Short mmCIF file of C-alpha atoms in Angstrom, two decimals:
data_model
loop_
_atom_site.label_atom_id
_atom_site.label_comp_id
_atom_site.label_asym_id
_atom_site.label_seq_id
_atom_site.Cartn_x
_atom_site.Cartn_y
_atom_site.Cartn_z
CA MET A 1 0.03 -0.04 0.00
CA THR A 2 1.09 3.46 -0.65
CA ARG A 3 1.61 6.05 1.98
CA THR A 4 -1.35 7.91 1.02
CA GLN A 5 -3.52 4.88 1.03
CA VAL A 6 -2.62 3.94 4.53
CA ILE A 7 -3.40 7.50 5.73
CA VAL A 8 -6.81 7.73 3.88
CA GLY A 9 -7.57 4.17 5.32
CA ARG A 10 -6.82 5.28 8.93
CA LEU A 11 -8.98 8.50 8.58
CA LEU A 12 -11.68 6.62 7.20
CA LEU A 13 -11.58 3.96 10.13
CA LEU A 14 -11.38 6.80 12.44
CA CYS A 15 -14.39 8.66 10.97
CA ALA A 16 -16.50 5.47 11.11
CA CYS A 17 -15.71 5.04 14.54
CA LEU A 18 -16.66 8.45 15.64
CA LEU A 19 -19.64 8.47 13.64
CA PHE A 20 -20.99 5.20 15.07
CA TRP A 21 -20.18 6.46 18.58
CA GLU A 22 -22.13 9.75 17.94
CA PHE A 23 -24.91 7.80 16.53
CA ALA A 24 -25.04 5.11 19.31
CA ALA A 25 -25.38 8.03 21.84
CA GLY A 26 -28.26 9.38 20.13
CA ASP A 27 -26.54 12.73 18.92
CA LEU A 28 -26.50 11.84 15.28
CA ILE A 29 -30.25 11.20 14.74
CA SER A 30 -32.35 12.64 17.18
CA GLY A 31 -34.49 10.19 19.22
CA VAL A 32 -32.69 7.11 17.86
CA ARG A 33 -29.93 6.09 20.47
CA LEU A 34 -28.53 2.62 21.74
CA VAL A 35 -26.91 3.79 24.98
CA ASP A 36 -27.54 6.75 27.31
CA PRO A 37 -24.66 9.32 26.58
CA PHE A 38 -24.44 9.62 30.46
CA PHE A 39 -22.33 6.32 30.21
CA ILE A 40 -20.39 6.97 26.92
CA SER A 41 -20.73 10.46 26.21
CA SER A 42 -20.30 11.34 22.36
CA PRO A 43 -17.61 12.94 20.10
CA SER A 44 -19.72 16.08 19.85
CA ARG A 45 -20.28 16.49 23.62
CA ILE A 46 -16.34 15.80 24.05
CA VAL A 47 -15.47 18.66 21.55
CA LEU A 48 -17.77 20.99 23.45
CA ASP A 49 -16.24 20.14 26.75
CA LEU A 50 -12.76 20.45 25.53
CA HIS A 51 -13.71 23.74 24.16
CA LYS A 52 -15.33 24.80 27.42
CA GLY A 53 -12.30 23.62 29.47
CA PHE A 54 -9.75 25.10 27.26
CA SER A 55 -11.47 28.59 27.08
CA ASP A 56 -11.94 28.82 31.00
CA GLY A 57 -8.14 27.81 31.05
CA ILE A 58 -8.36 25.02 33.34
CA LEU A 59 -7.23 22.20 31.07
CA LEU A 60 -4.46 24.10 29.53
CA LYS A 61 -3.05 24.54 33.14
CA ASP A 62 -3.72 20.85 33.77
CA VAL A 63 -1.84 19.76 30.55
CA GLY A 64 1.03 21.94 31.40
CA ILE A 65 1.39 20.53 35.01
CA THR A 66 1.36 16.85 33.76
CA LEU A 67 3.64 17.43 31.19
CA PHE A 68 6.14 19.08 33.49
CA GLU A 69 6.06 16.21 35.98
CA ALA A 70 6.29 13.63 33.14
CA PHE A 71 9.38 15.39 31.57
CA ALA A 72 11.03 15.90 35.18
CA GLY A 73 10.55 12.45 35.75
CA LEU A 74 11.86 11.53 32.20
CA ALA A 75 14.92 13.52 32.43
CA ILE A 76 15.90 12.32 35.94
CA GLY A 77 15.03 8.67 35.01
CA MET A 78 17.29 8.94 31.98
CA VAL A 79 20.30 10.20 33.67
CA THR A 80 19.97 7.92 36.66
CA GLY A 81 19.11 4.91 34.49
CA VAL A 82 22.08 5.36 32.13
CA ALA A 83 24.53 6.05 35.13
CA ALA A 84 23.25 2.69 36.90
CA GLY A 85 23.14 0.62 33.60
CA LEU A 86 26.81 1.41 32.84
CA ALA A 87 27.71 0.67 36.22
CA PHE A 88 25.87 -2.66 36.24
CA GLY A 89 27.34 -3.64 32.60
CA MET A 90 30.91 -2.81 33.34
CA TRP A 91 31.32 -3.98 37.06
CA ARG A 92 30.46 -7.56 37.43
CA PRO A 93 30.19 -7.85 41.25
CA LEU A 94 27.50 -5.05 41.35
CA GLU A 95 25.68 -6.98 38.62
CA LEU A 96 25.86 -10.29 40.37
CA ILE A 97 24.98 -8.83 43.87
CA ALA A 98 22.40 -6.11 43.12
CA GLU A 99 20.49 -7.67 39.85
CA PRO A 100 17.78 -9.56 41.94
CA PHE A 101 17.10 -6.48 43.85
CA MET A 102 16.60 -4.26 40.73
CA ALA A 103 14.29 -6.87 39.46
CA ALA A 104 12.20 -6.97 42.49
CA PHE A 105 11.88 -3.26 42.69
CA ASN A 106 11.06 -2.97 38.99
CA ALA A 107 8.20 -5.59 39.76
CA LEU A 108 6.30 -3.43 42.21
CA PRO A 109 3.01 -2.17 40.71
CA ARG A 110 3.27 1.57 40.50
CA PRO A 111 -0.32 2.20 41.44
CA ALA A 112 0.60 0.29 44.71
CA ILE A 113 3.38 2.81 45.58
CA ALA A 114 1.57 5.96 44.55
CA PRO A 115 -0.08 6.42 47.89
CA LEU A 116 3.53 6.01 49.46
CA THR A 117 5.01 8.76 47.32
CA VAL A 118 2.26 11.03 48.42
CA LEU A 119 2.96 10.29 52.05
CA TRP A 120 6.86 11.12 51.47
CA LEU A 121 6.70 13.91 49.10
CA GLY A 122 3.07 15.34 49.81
CA ILE A 123 0.35 16.14 47.02
CA GLY A 124 2.41 18.71 45.19
CA LEU A 125 4.71 17.88 41.90
CA ALA A 126 7.40 16.09 43.55
CA SER A 127 5.42 12.93 44.37
CA LYS A 128 4.46 12.55 40.58
CA VAL A 129 7.89 13.17 39.41
CA LEU A 130 9.07 10.38 41.69
CA LEU A 131 6.47 7.98 40.26
CA ALA A 132 7.31 8.82 36.77
CA TRP A 133 11.03 8.50 37.55
CA SER A 134 10.43 5.02 39.01
CA LEU A 135 8.88 3.71 35.68
CA VAL A 136 11.53 5.64 33.30
CA PHE A 137 14.54 4.73 35.39
CA PHE A 138 14.20 1.01 35.08
CA LEU A 139 13.46 1.01 31.25
CA VAL A 140 16.55 3.13 30.61
CA PHE A 141 18.48 1.09 33.22
CA TYR A 142 17.68 -2.20 31.52
CA ASN A 143 18.24 -0.79 28.13
CA THR A 144 21.73 0.62 29.13
CA TYR A 145 22.68 -2.43 30.93
CA LEU A 146 21.64 -4.70 27.85
CA GLY A 147 23.50 -2.31 25.35
CA VAL A 148 26.59 -2.69 27.52
CA LYS A 149 26.29 -6.46 27.54
CA THR A 150 25.48 -6.88 23.80
CA ILE A 151 28.34 -4.93 22.61
CA ASP A 152 29.69 -6.66 19.48
CA GLN A 153 32.91 -8.63 20.91
CA ASP A 154 34.36 -8.60 17.32
CA ILE A 155 34.54 -4.83 17.31
CA VAL A 156 35.92 -4.85 20.52
CA ASN A 157 38.45 -7.31 19.44
CA ALA A 158 39.34 -5.27 16.45
CA MET A 159 39.92 -2.27 18.56
CA ARG A 160 42.04 -4.07 20.90
CA VAL A 161 44.34 -5.26 18.32
CA MET A 162 44.76 -1.66 17.21
CA ARG A 163 45.75 -1.05 20.90
CA ALA A 164 42.93 1.02 21.93
CA THR A 165 43.19 2.24 25.43
CA PRO A 166 40.28 1.71 27.62
CA ALA A 167 39.14 5.34 27.47
CA GLN A 168 39.15 5.04 23.72
CA LEU A 169 37.15 1.81 23.77
CA ILE A 170 34.65 3.52 25.88
CA ARG A 171 34.27 6.58 23.72
CA ILE A 172 34.71 5.07 20.24
CA VAL A 173 32.53 1.80 20.91
CA VAL A 174 30.74 1.43 24.44
CA PHE A 175 28.96 4.94 24.29
CA PRO A 176 27.65 4.82 20.71
CA SER A 177 26.67 1.29 21.32
CA VAL A 178 24.90 2.09 24.34
CA PHE A 179 23.44 5.32 23.16
CA SER A 180 21.49 3.58 20.30
CA TRP A 181 19.59 1.33 23.02
CA ILE A 182 18.84 4.17 25.08
CA PHE A 183 17.35 5.88 22.00
CA ALA A 184 15.51 2.87 21.08
CA ALA A 185 13.75 3.13 24.64
CA LEU A 186 13.03 6.81 24.34
CA ARG A 187 9.57 6.29 22.81
CA LEU A 188 8.49 3.83 25.41
CA SER A 189 10.15 6.03 28.24
CA VAL A 190 8.07 9.10 27.10
CA SER A 191 4.57 7.05 27.41
CA TYR A 192 5.74 5.48 30.95
CA ALA A 193 6.61 9.07 32.20
CA LEU A 194 3.17 10.28 31.26
CA ILE A 195 1.52 7.18 32.73
CA GLY A 196 3.64 7.63 35.84
CA ALA A 197 2.62 11.34 36.49
CA ILE A 198 -1.10 10.44 35.90
CA ILE A 199 -1.20 7.67 38.22
CA GLY A 200 0.50 9.78 40.67
CA GLU A 201 -2.37 12.46 40.19
CA PHE A 202 -4.89 9.78 40.53
CA VAL A 203 -3.90 9.37 44.20
CA GLY A 204 -3.50 12.87 45.64
CA ALA A 205 -3.27 16.10 43.71
CA THR A 206 -4.67 19.35 43.16
CA ALA A 207 -3.94 19.82 39.56
CA GLY A 208 -3.11 17.87 36.42
CA ILE A 209 -5.12 15.75 33.78
CA GLY A 210 -5.03 12.84 35.94
CA TYR A 211 -6.55 14.84 38.88
CA GLN A 212 -9.36 16.24 36.40
CA LEU A 213 -10.12 12.66 35.29
CA ILE A 214 -10.54 11.49 38.96
CA ALA A 215 -12.51 14.74 39.95
CA ALA A 216 -14.69 14.26 37.07
CA GLU A 217 -15.42 10.70 37.67
CA GLY A 218 -16.26 11.58 41.27
CA LEU A 219 -18.78 14.18 40.20
CA LEU A 220 -20.06 11.84 37.41
CA GLN A 221 -19.24 14.38 34.66
CA THR A 222 -18.85 11.73 31.95
CA ASP A 223 -18.09 14.33 29.38
CA ARG A 224 -15.17 15.71 31.20
CA VAL A 225 -13.79 12.09 31.92
CA TYR A 226 -13.91 11.47 28.22
CA SER A 227 -12.23 14.79 27.05
CA ALA A 228 -9.45 14.07 29.72
CA LEU A 229 -8.75 10.70 28.20
CA VAL A 230 -8.97 11.89 24.69
CA LEU A 231 -6.23 14.85 25.87
CA VAL A 232 -4.02 12.06 27.21
CA GLY A 233 -4.40 10.03 24.03
CA ILE A 234 -3.63 13.09 21.77
CA ILE A 235 -0.45 14.18 24.17
CA ALA A 236 0.77 10.73 24.07
CA VAL A 237 0.62 10.30 20.30
CA LEU A 238 2.33 13.66 19.81
CA LEU A 239 5.09 13.03 22.21
CA THR A 240 5.73 9.43 20.85
CA THR A 241 5.67 10.72 17.34
CA LEU A 242 8.25 13.46 18.32
CA ALA A 243 10.36 10.84 19.99
CA LYS A 244 10.25 8.51 17.07
CA MET A 245 11.32 11.40 14.74
CA LEU A 246 14.22 12.04 17.17
CA GLU A 247 15.13 8.42 17.14
CA ASN A 248 15.13 7.99 13.54
CA ARG A 249 17.22 11.38 13.22
CA ILE A 250 19.88 10.22 15.89
CA LEU A 251 19.89 6.64 14.81
CA LYS A 252 19.91 7.29 11.09
CA TRP A 253 22.77 4.83 10.72
CA ARG A 254 20.60 1.94 11.58
CA PRO A 255 18.86 -0.11 8.86
CA PRO A 256 15.35 1.28 8.63
CA VAL A 257 12.75 -0.60 10.72
CA SER A 258 9.24 -0.35 9.55
CA VAL A 259 7.07 -0.53 12.53
CA MET B 1 58.60 -30.41 9.88
CA SER B 2 61.47 -28.52 8.23
CA GLU B 3 61.04 -25.28 6.86
CA VAL B 4 61.78 -24.95 3.25
CA THR B 5 64.01 -22.02 2.82
CA ILE B 6 63.64 -19.42 0.02
CA SER B 7 66.47 -17.95 -1.94
CA ALA B 8 69.26 -17.21 0.50
CA GLN B 9 71.17 -14.88 -1.88
CA GLN B 10 70.18 -11.63 -0.05
CA ALA B 11 70.70 -11.09 3.38
CA LYS B 12 68.07 -12.57 5.51
CA PRO B 13 65.62 -9.84 6.57
CA ALA B 14 64.28 -9.62 10.07
CA ALA B 15 61.63 -11.84 11.14
CA LEU B 16 58.55 -9.69 12.27
CA ILE B 17 56.81 -12.68 13.62
CA GLU B 18 58.39 -15.87 14.96
CA ALA B 19 56.84 -19.08 16.33
CA ARG B 20 59.12 -21.53 17.76
CA ASP B 21 57.65 -24.88 18.95
CA PHE B 22 54.50 -22.88 19.83
CA SER B 23 51.59 -24.91 21.54
CA VAL B 24 48.32 -23.93 22.86
CA ILE B 25 45.95 -25.82 25.11
CA LEU B 26 42.54 -24.43 25.50
CA GLY B 27 39.56 -24.33 27.86
CA ALA B 28 38.70 -26.74 30.77
CA ASN B 29 38.64 -29.85 28.79
CA ARG B 30 42.38 -29.01 27.79
CA LEU B 31 41.88 -29.28 24.06
CA VAL B 32 45.18 -29.07 22.36
CA ALA B 33 44.73 -26.34 19.70
CA LEU B 34 48.31 -26.01 18.49
CA LYS B 35 51.12 -28.25 18.90
CA GLY B 36 54.67 -27.36 18.28
CA VAL B 37 54.11 -24.70 15.61
CA ASN B 38 57.19 -23.31 13.72
CA LEU B 39 56.61 -20.38 11.57
CA THR B 40 58.22 -16.98 10.62
CA VAL B 41 56.98 -13.95 8.74
CA GLU B 42 59.42 -11.61 7.41
CA ALA B 43 58.83 -8.09 6.39
CA GLY B 44 57.54 -7.57 2.91
CA GLU B 45 56.06 -11.12 2.44
CA ILE B 46 52.68 -12.79 2.31
CA VAL B 47 52.63 -15.85 4.03
CA VAL B 48 49.32 -17.89 3.98
CA LEU B 49 48.34 -20.32 6.61
CA VAL B 50 46.21 -22.98 5.10
CA GLY B 51 44.57 -25.98 6.66
CA PRO B 52 41.14 -27.76 7.34
CA SER B 53 38.39 -25.78 9.34
CA GLY B 54 38.96 -26.15 13.20
CA CYS B 55 42.70 -26.95 12.82
CA GLY B 56 43.84 -23.97 14.95
CA LYS B 57 44.69 -21.37 12.32
CA THR B 58 42.44 -18.75 14.17
CA THR B 59 43.84 -19.84 17.51
CA PHE B 60 47.29 -19.06 16.12
CA LEU B 61 46.14 -15.47 15.02
CA ASN B 62 44.40 -14.94 18.14
CA SER B 63 47.61 -15.79 20.14
CA LEU B 64 49.29 -13.16 18.02
CA CYS B 65 46.59 -10.43 18.73
CA GLY B 66 46.69 -11.18 22.45
CA LEU B 67 42.84 -12.41 22.02
CA LEU B 68 43.03 -15.71 23.73
CA PRO B 69 41.05 -16.51 26.73
CA PRO B 70 42.73 -16.16 29.97
CA SER B 71 42.68 -19.84 30.81
CA ALA B 72 44.67 -20.78 27.63
CA GLU B 73 47.89 -22.40 28.49
CA LEU B 74 50.93 -21.61 26.15
CA SER B 75 54.29 -23.10 25.54
CA GLY B 76 57.21 -22.58 23.29
CA SER B 77 57.89 -19.08 22.02
CA LEU B 78 55.97 -16.83 20.03
CA THR B 79 57.68 -13.36 19.36
CA VAL B 80 56.37 -10.31 17.48
CA ALA B 81 59.42 -8.04 16.97
CA LYS B 82 59.66 -4.92 19.15
CA ASP B 83 57.43 -2.00 18.29
CA VAL B 84 55.51 -3.76 15.27
CA ARG B 85 51.89 -2.69 14.76
CA LEU B 86 49.50 -5.46 13.98
CA GLY B 87 46.49 -4.95 11.92
CA TYR B 88 43.79 -7.40 12.00
CA MET B 89 41.13 -8.04 9.52
CA PRO B 90 38.59 -10.71 10.70
CA GLN B 91 36.14 -12.64 8.44
CA LYS B 92 33.09 -10.57 10.02
CA ASP B 93 33.99 -6.98 8.94
CA ALA B 94 33.63 -5.56 12.47
CA LEU B 95 32.83 -2.06 11.24
CA LEU B 96 31.35 0.29 13.52
CA PRO B 97 27.73 0.33 12.47
CA TRP B 98 27.14 3.90 13.67
CA ARG B 99 30.11 5.45 11.65
CA THR B 100 30.32 6.15 8.01
CA VAL B 101 32.70 4.58 5.55
CA LEU B 102 34.99 7.50 6.13
CA GLY B 103 34.60 7.55 9.97
CA ASN B 104 35.34 3.78 10.26
CA VAL B 105 38.55 4.14 8.06
CA GLU B 106 39.54 7.07 10.37
CA VAL B 107 39.48 4.66 13.49
CA GLY B 108 43.06 3.50 13.11
CA PRO B 109 44.49 6.83 12.85
CA GLU B 110 42.31 8.17 15.71
CA LEU B 111 43.35 5.24 17.86
CA ARG B 112 47.05 6.47 17.20
CA GLY B 113 46.04 9.81 18.30
CA LEU B 114 46.47 11.72 15.16
CA SER B 115 44.65 15.25 14.51
CA LYS B 116 41.32 15.20 12.63
CA ALA B 117 43.26 16.81 9.48
CA ASP B 118 45.73 14.12 9.65
CA ARG B 119 43.07 11.17 9.95
CA LEU B 120 41.29 12.57 6.80
CA ALA B 121 44.63 12.72 4.86
CA LYS B 122 45.16 9.07 5.80
CA ALA B 123 41.67 7.97 5.17
CA GLU B 124 40.70 9.54 2.06
CA PRO B 125 43.42 7.94 -0.21
CA LEU B 126 42.85 4.58 1.22
CA ILE B 127 39.05 4.87 0.50
CA GLU B 128 40.05 6.06 -3.03
CA LEU B 129 42.33 2.99 -3.25
CA VAL B 130 39.60 0.45 -2.53
CA GLY B 131 37.21 2.22 -4.84
CA LEU B 132 34.69 3.51 -2.37
CA SER B 133 35.14 7.37 -2.94
CA GLN B 134 31.40 7.51 -3.92
CA PHE B 135 30.47 5.62 -0.71
CA ARG B 136 32.73 7.65 1.90
CA ASN B 137 29.43 9.08 3.53
CA HIS B 138 27.38 5.94 3.50
CA TYR B 139 26.82 3.69 6.57
CA PRO B 140 27.82 0.10 6.50
CA HIS B 141 24.41 -1.31 6.49
CA GLU B 142 23.95 0.49 3.09
CA LEU B 143 26.78 -1.48 1.65
CA SER B 144 27.03 -4.93 0.22
CA GLY B 145 29.20 -7.66 2.01
CA GLY B 146 31.97 -7.00 -0.61
CA MET B 147 32.02 -3.36 0.06
CA ARG B 148 32.09 -3.72 3.61
CA GLN B 149 35.22 -5.95 3.46
CA ARG B 150 36.75 -3.18 1.32
CA VAL B 151 36.18 -0.68 3.95
CA SER B 152 37.55 -3.11 6.53
CA LEU B 153 40.63 -3.43 4.36
CA ALA B 154 41.01 0.22 4.07
CA ARG B 155 40.48 0.45 7.70
CA THR B 156 43.29 -1.97 8.43
CA LEU B 157 45.55 -0.22 5.96
CA ALA B 158 44.81 3.18 7.65
CA TYR B 159 46.18 1.97 10.81
CA GLU B 160 49.63 1.68 8.98
CA PRO B 161 50.30 -1.80 10.49
CA ASP B 162 53.66 -3.42 10.04
CA VAL B 163 52.06 -6.80 9.77
CA ILE B 164 48.38 -7.31 8.76
CA LEU B 165 46.79 -10.48 10.03
CA MET B 166 43.81 -11.68 7.98
CA ASP B 167 41.58 -14.35 9.21
CA GLU B 168 39.75 -15.65 6.21
CA PRO B 169 38.50 -12.14 5.31
CA PHE B 170 36.79 -13.16 2.22
CA ALA B 171 35.26 -16.61 3.21
CA ALA B 172 31.87 -15.11 3.57
CA LEU B 173 31.85 -13.35 0.07
CA ASP B 174 30.56 -14.69 -3.16
CA ALA B 175 33.05 -16.11 -5.69
CA PHE B 176 33.02 -12.92 -7.95
CA ASN B 177 33.81 -10.51 -4.93
CA ARG B 178 36.26 -12.90 -3.39
CA THR B 179 38.33 -12.97 -6.29
CA ALA B 180 38.05 -9.08 -6.92
CA LEU B 181 39.24 -8.78 -3.30
CA GLN B 182 42.20 -10.85 -3.79
CA GLU B 183 43.14 -9.06 -6.94
CA GLU B 184 42.82 -6.00 -4.63
CA ILE B 185 45.17 -7.12 -2.39
CA LEU B 186 47.75 -8.15 -4.97
CA ARG B 187 47.19 -4.76 -6.52
CA ILE B 188 47.90 -2.86 -3.30
CA ASN B 189 51.03 -5.26 -2.66
CA ASP B 190 52.38 -4.51 -6.10
CA LYS B 191 52.18 -0.68 -5.15
CA THR B 192 53.41 -0.77 -1.47
CA ARG B 193 54.89 -3.97 -0.29
CA LEU B 194 52.48 -5.42 2.39
CA THR B 195 53.63 -7.93 5.22
CA VAL B 196 50.63 -10.18 5.47
CA LEU B 197 50.02 -13.26 7.64
CA PHE B 198 46.81 -14.69 5.88
CA ILE B 199 44.63 -17.54 7.08
CA THR B 200 42.37 -19.53 4.79
CA HIS B 201 41.03 -23.02 4.30
CA ASP B 202 40.66 -22.11 0.52
CA LEU B 203 43.93 -23.58 -1.19
CA SER B 204 43.45 -21.82 -4.46
CA GLU B 205 43.37 -18.42 -2.50
CA ALA B 206 46.33 -19.60 -0.61
CA LEU B 207 48.21 -19.95 -3.84
CA VAL B 208 46.93 -16.83 -5.40
CA LEU B 209 48.10 -14.70 -2.61
CA GLY B 210 50.94 -16.43 -0.66
CA ARG B 211 54.84 -16.10 -1.54
CA ARG B 212 54.97 -18.94 1.08
CA VAL B 213 52.28 -21.26 1.89
CA ALA B 214 52.27 -23.12 5.32
CA VAL B 215 50.19 -26.16 5.46
CA MET B 216 48.56 -26.93 8.75
CA SER B 217 47.32 -30.50 9.95
CA ASN B 218 43.91 -31.44 11.32
CA ARG B 219 43.74 -30.63 15.21
CA PRO B 220 45.98 -30.59 16.92
CA GLY B 221 47.39 -28.01 14.57
CA ARG B 222 51.07 -28.07 13.52
CA ILE B 223 52.86 -26.80 10.40
CA VAL B 224 53.29 -29.80 8.12
CA ASP B 225 55.47 -28.03 5.78
CA ILE B 226 56.08 -24.67 4.07
CA TYR B 227 56.15 -24.30 0.26
CA PRO B 228 57.43 -21.56 -1.58
CA VAL B 229 55.12 -20.26 -4.40
CA ASP B 230 57.16 -19.50 -7.56
CA LEU B 231 54.48 -18.09 -9.77
CA PRO B 232 55.05 -15.35 -12.39
CA GLU B 233 54.65 -11.71 -11.04
CA PRO B 234 52.80 -9.55 -11.15
CA ARG B 235 50.14 -11.96 -10.30
CA SER B 236 46.43 -11.68 -11.22
CA ALA B 237 44.00 -13.75 -9.30
CA ALA B 238 41.60 -14.29 -12.08
CA LYS B 239 44.71 -15.43 -14.79
CA LEU B 240 46.79 -17.29 -12.43
CA ARG B 241 44.27 -19.96 -11.73
CA GLY B 242 44.27 -21.51 -15.18
CA THR B 243 48.09 -21.91 -15.54
CA ASP B 244 49.99 -25.14 -15.63
CA ALA B 245 52.36 -24.04 -12.75
CA PHE B 246 49.62 -23.09 -10.59
CA LEU B 247 47.67 -26.23 -11.26
CA LEU B 248 50.64 -28.30 -10.40
CA LEU B 249 51.18 -26.69 -7.20
CA PHE B 250 47.62 -26.80 -6.49
CA GLN B 251 47.45 -30.53 -6.95
CA LYS B 252 50.65 -31.27 -4.92
CA LEU B 253 49.39 -29.09 -1.88
CA TRP B 254 45.88 -30.53 -2.27
CA ASN B 255 47.32 -34.19 -1.82
CA VAL B 256 49.37 -33.08 1.38
CA LEU B 257 46.03 -31.39 2.74
CA MET B 258 44.04 -34.39 2.03
CA GLU B 259 46.48 -36.66 3.64
CA GLU B 260 46.69 -34.46 6.80
CA SER B 261 42.86 -34.19 7.20
CA ASP B 262 42.17 -37.75 6.80
CA PRO B 263 40.90 -38.84 10.04
CA THR B 264 41.90 -42.63 9.52
CA LYS B 265 45.54 -41.42 9.00
CA ARG B 266 45.68 -38.90 11.86
CA GLY B 267 47.97 -40.13 14.56
CA GLU B 268 47.81 -38.83 17.99
CA ALA B 269 50.82 -36.63 18.21
#
């Protein structure tokens, strides 16, 4: 299929779904409906609610706060994850002793820790940053670690024969090799950071998309619940697309992978 | 196990690599990989080590490169002359996938601490030499296997080694590219005398490239004999193969190799 055909196909599918949704909620043909819009809202109601939310400035502020939390978690998670990954990959005793603990911490369900983070850091931004970090860190950590472990031994040998010093080996081989793994994880890291921030907001917050979502659920404002979900979806798609573009640009030496 | 001496009229050049009764035992099950290997490589000659797969040829090269596992037990002597820079061209190209052709060829000079301008001055003519000027900004994944091995050759040369160790560098290539690259080696060797220790299991490749061919036995590997290859120079990889002198020598060494790789005749040394 050509690129245009794919895009047209996607748009058609989207329109069909939206139309059916609108119809099912009874907003397309008045008097004919399958489900009460109280339960499922409808595309037109969501658009109206988004318009309302953005024109009174509440949603925009919430988007900003959630993005800030996610990016702070992402940045700190990347830096600490890379550092820990390099340490584990290059220092065997650390790897042997600490690896099971890393696996155990990584396996903790984040929603279960979320109340603790609020307990420790309060209902402000910090607890959400911590939760976003806790997801990004392990992802970046494992990718860096794998990156170090899977360095092509033939390349290392060729460099050794040419009398590369350890410092040269790290600069010319280890860093670029690990770098590609980290950037391969960037797309996932971005979504994880967003998820972390939103889970944090569910538990205890005074602002943010996650807070709006929970608050609207409590007040049975279905339209607002859906518009918050749509907003999260749009942000996630935009950010991952951006991450993918960055990845393709930086990793342009790789054979193209079509996903 | 006597070494056939080549014409002894000129003063004997210094050996850059010298193995005397060199043996290697590998791993926990104490596999004898090499047993009593005697071989010298002198400046300006191409020596080919030919033998059946798994006979220990690569172990010999890895010993020279210092790439043996720490558990390996060595005996006898293996000396590389002082201040000799070794180049290494493996079967798998081992190019840096994140660097362009130019970037890869520049690695050798870079490791030697040359400035950016000097690296470029060394790399560019070599990329030209292997015929890849148009591809200098391409990444390895964009190149064919033959082209990648050309890059690998240019990278090895850019390091300006005193001895180049080649471990079946053309084994993974198709027949056409293999001959083309052999031709390339001969052509470069005519221009600037190379010192090469070349490893292969392909006897015809050994005879095309080698000035001396050392035949190695099945495991445990030892040098059965070393044969001078007196074929008309300058050589051509494609034309040489049809000549009578080549075929005679091929037949002779083929018989030696068959004898040595015959499992029924292999005595435990």
